[in-house]
Structures are given as structure tokens and as C-alpha cells.
């Protein structure tokens, strides 16, 4: 069991498969991209599967989410999903993606055992998409969403970040569109994880801002606390339901007290918090011949030292050196 000193138990493993991405979202990385990890630094498929096996069979992990960078850029993703789905007890398996390439892979991923997807889409307007991502791939994302729905990867969840002066007027339109197609939309506050370290608290669109915009068109009824559990999104029924909308307010309404996540980076580091500035190296243990028991022990120690909160409200908060693309969302 992965338990920390505050009694929180991690059951949800986020696995970054690559730091590379085929978009250049303004809130994530600079236009020229980043210095990517060298291939020898990345975990191999066998190493990833071994760590997931240890997590599932020895440490109480019940959910595995593959992330990036952009995980669809990882060769062999379908095989990784299939091998993960073959584990016993079988974890629930999901994928966070920008949706590019999902149109050609959704069916194969579903057949391999993927349960559902989260797709990032911040705008319905192709011109705004290009400004936000610096790429003309809007239709590819829409096609990927449709393919995921057709493949049965439900519920298909959409993650949207609102940026001032770009798409902050689109919240009601995004929600109406998502509801009409049966997608579950979640708005995410912009977090201080950009490679440029340009994030400013006073420049972000907050959860309160988002809800005010939505309330101008929709009747929102909050779900009870019992419905949320350890999920990061607060959810509201829209116009009485059954449609819902979620808001992940990591900055203004942190949910650290219920956090149940542990994170494995593409180069084999354990992070016990998205905003941690320290990591624990499992890659070195793997490659030096450590036993499963020794690796499990290192993982337990890494999680045991998890802090009470992210520290975002502390004046001394320092943004992690590694950006979102290297950490895995």
C-alpha cells in the first residue's frame, strides 16, 4: 500500500510515456519546443510494464492512466495497454491525449483493453486553436473524439483550459457542444507548470470565473461531496441532468486532502505530487538489478514523504523545474 504520513492512500498511477508532443500549447511549452529526453533515458516497454505490475500486484494501484507529453507518440502504445490489461488484478486503464492520431488508433486501443480517454480541447474555433497550439490540427482532434466515442471509450472526457483574451468567452459554447455529443467536459484552471515559467495567478481564469460564465446560460446544481470521492473535478448537473460539467480548480480550490495519485515520469522518476520539486529514481534501481520487493520499498518511501498540500498558496512556492510535458498530467 502507498500510504503517506497524512493517511492518504495512492490507488491511481499516472504513467508518462514520453515528454514529446506534436502541439506547442502556449500554457505548456515554447513555440520551438523543448530539449527532449534522450532515448536511453526513457523507460523501455518492459520496464514500464514491470513497474505497473509491481504497483498493481504489490502496492494497491487500481487505476492506470497513460499520459505524456503526448502518449500517442509512443511506439508500441497498443501493446503496453494490452499487457497492462492482462495484469491480475486488472487495473482500470485510461489515456490522456491531445486527440491527434486518435482517429486511427481508438479502435485498436479499445480492443487492447483501454477503458476510456481524456482529450484536451480548449476551443471550438480553428483559428483560436491555431493560436493556442501553434498548429493547424483542430479537425484532427474532433475526428479523434468521434473515433473514441465510436470505439466505446466512454465516458469520453474533454479537458479545457481557458486563457484570457483567447478563448475565455467560449465556456458556454464548449459546454453546449459537449453535451450535445455526449462528451463530459471539465474545465481546468491553468497551473504553474509551463516550461517558460510565465504563469501568473492574477492572469488566470479561475473556477469562480468559469462558473459565472456557465451560470449565465445554464442552471448548475452541485453534486454531493459523496459523488466526488478522490476525483479532482468538482461536478455540477447541467439543467437538472443527466449532463454534467466539471471544474478542476487546482489553484483556487485545491483538493490535496483527498489526493490518491502517484506519478511515474517517462524517465522512471516517482513524483508524489504534480507540484513536487523532488523525485525518487526507480530507473536506476531497475537497471542495477533491484528486486521487485526493493523497488516496491523505494516507491513506498517516496510516497510516504508526500507533503500535506501543493504549497500553491505559500508565498515561498516555487514552480517545479520540470514542465508538464516531462511530468505527465
Tab-separated table of C-alpha atoms in Angstrom, residues 24 82 101 126 129 132 138 145 165 175 201 275 326:
chain	number	residue	atom	x	y	z
A	24	UNK	CA	3.002	23.682	-28.760
A	82	UNK	CA	-2.742	-4.900	-23.799
A	101	UNK	CA	-3.862	10.372	-34.088
A	126	UNK	CA	-9.971	26.541	-35.633
A	129	UNK	CA	-6.905	26.509	-31.794
A	132	UNK	CA	-3.281	28.313	-28.643
A	138	UNK	CA	-8.264	21.258	-34.926
A	145	UNK	CA	-13.045	12.465	-30.287
A	165	UNK	CA	-8.112	37.111	-24.424
A	175	UNK	CA	-20.414	23.046	-22.732
A	201	UNK	CA	-2.018	33.881	-10.577
A	275	UNK	CA	3.961	20.277	-7.978
A	326	UNK	CA	8.032	15.957	-18.688
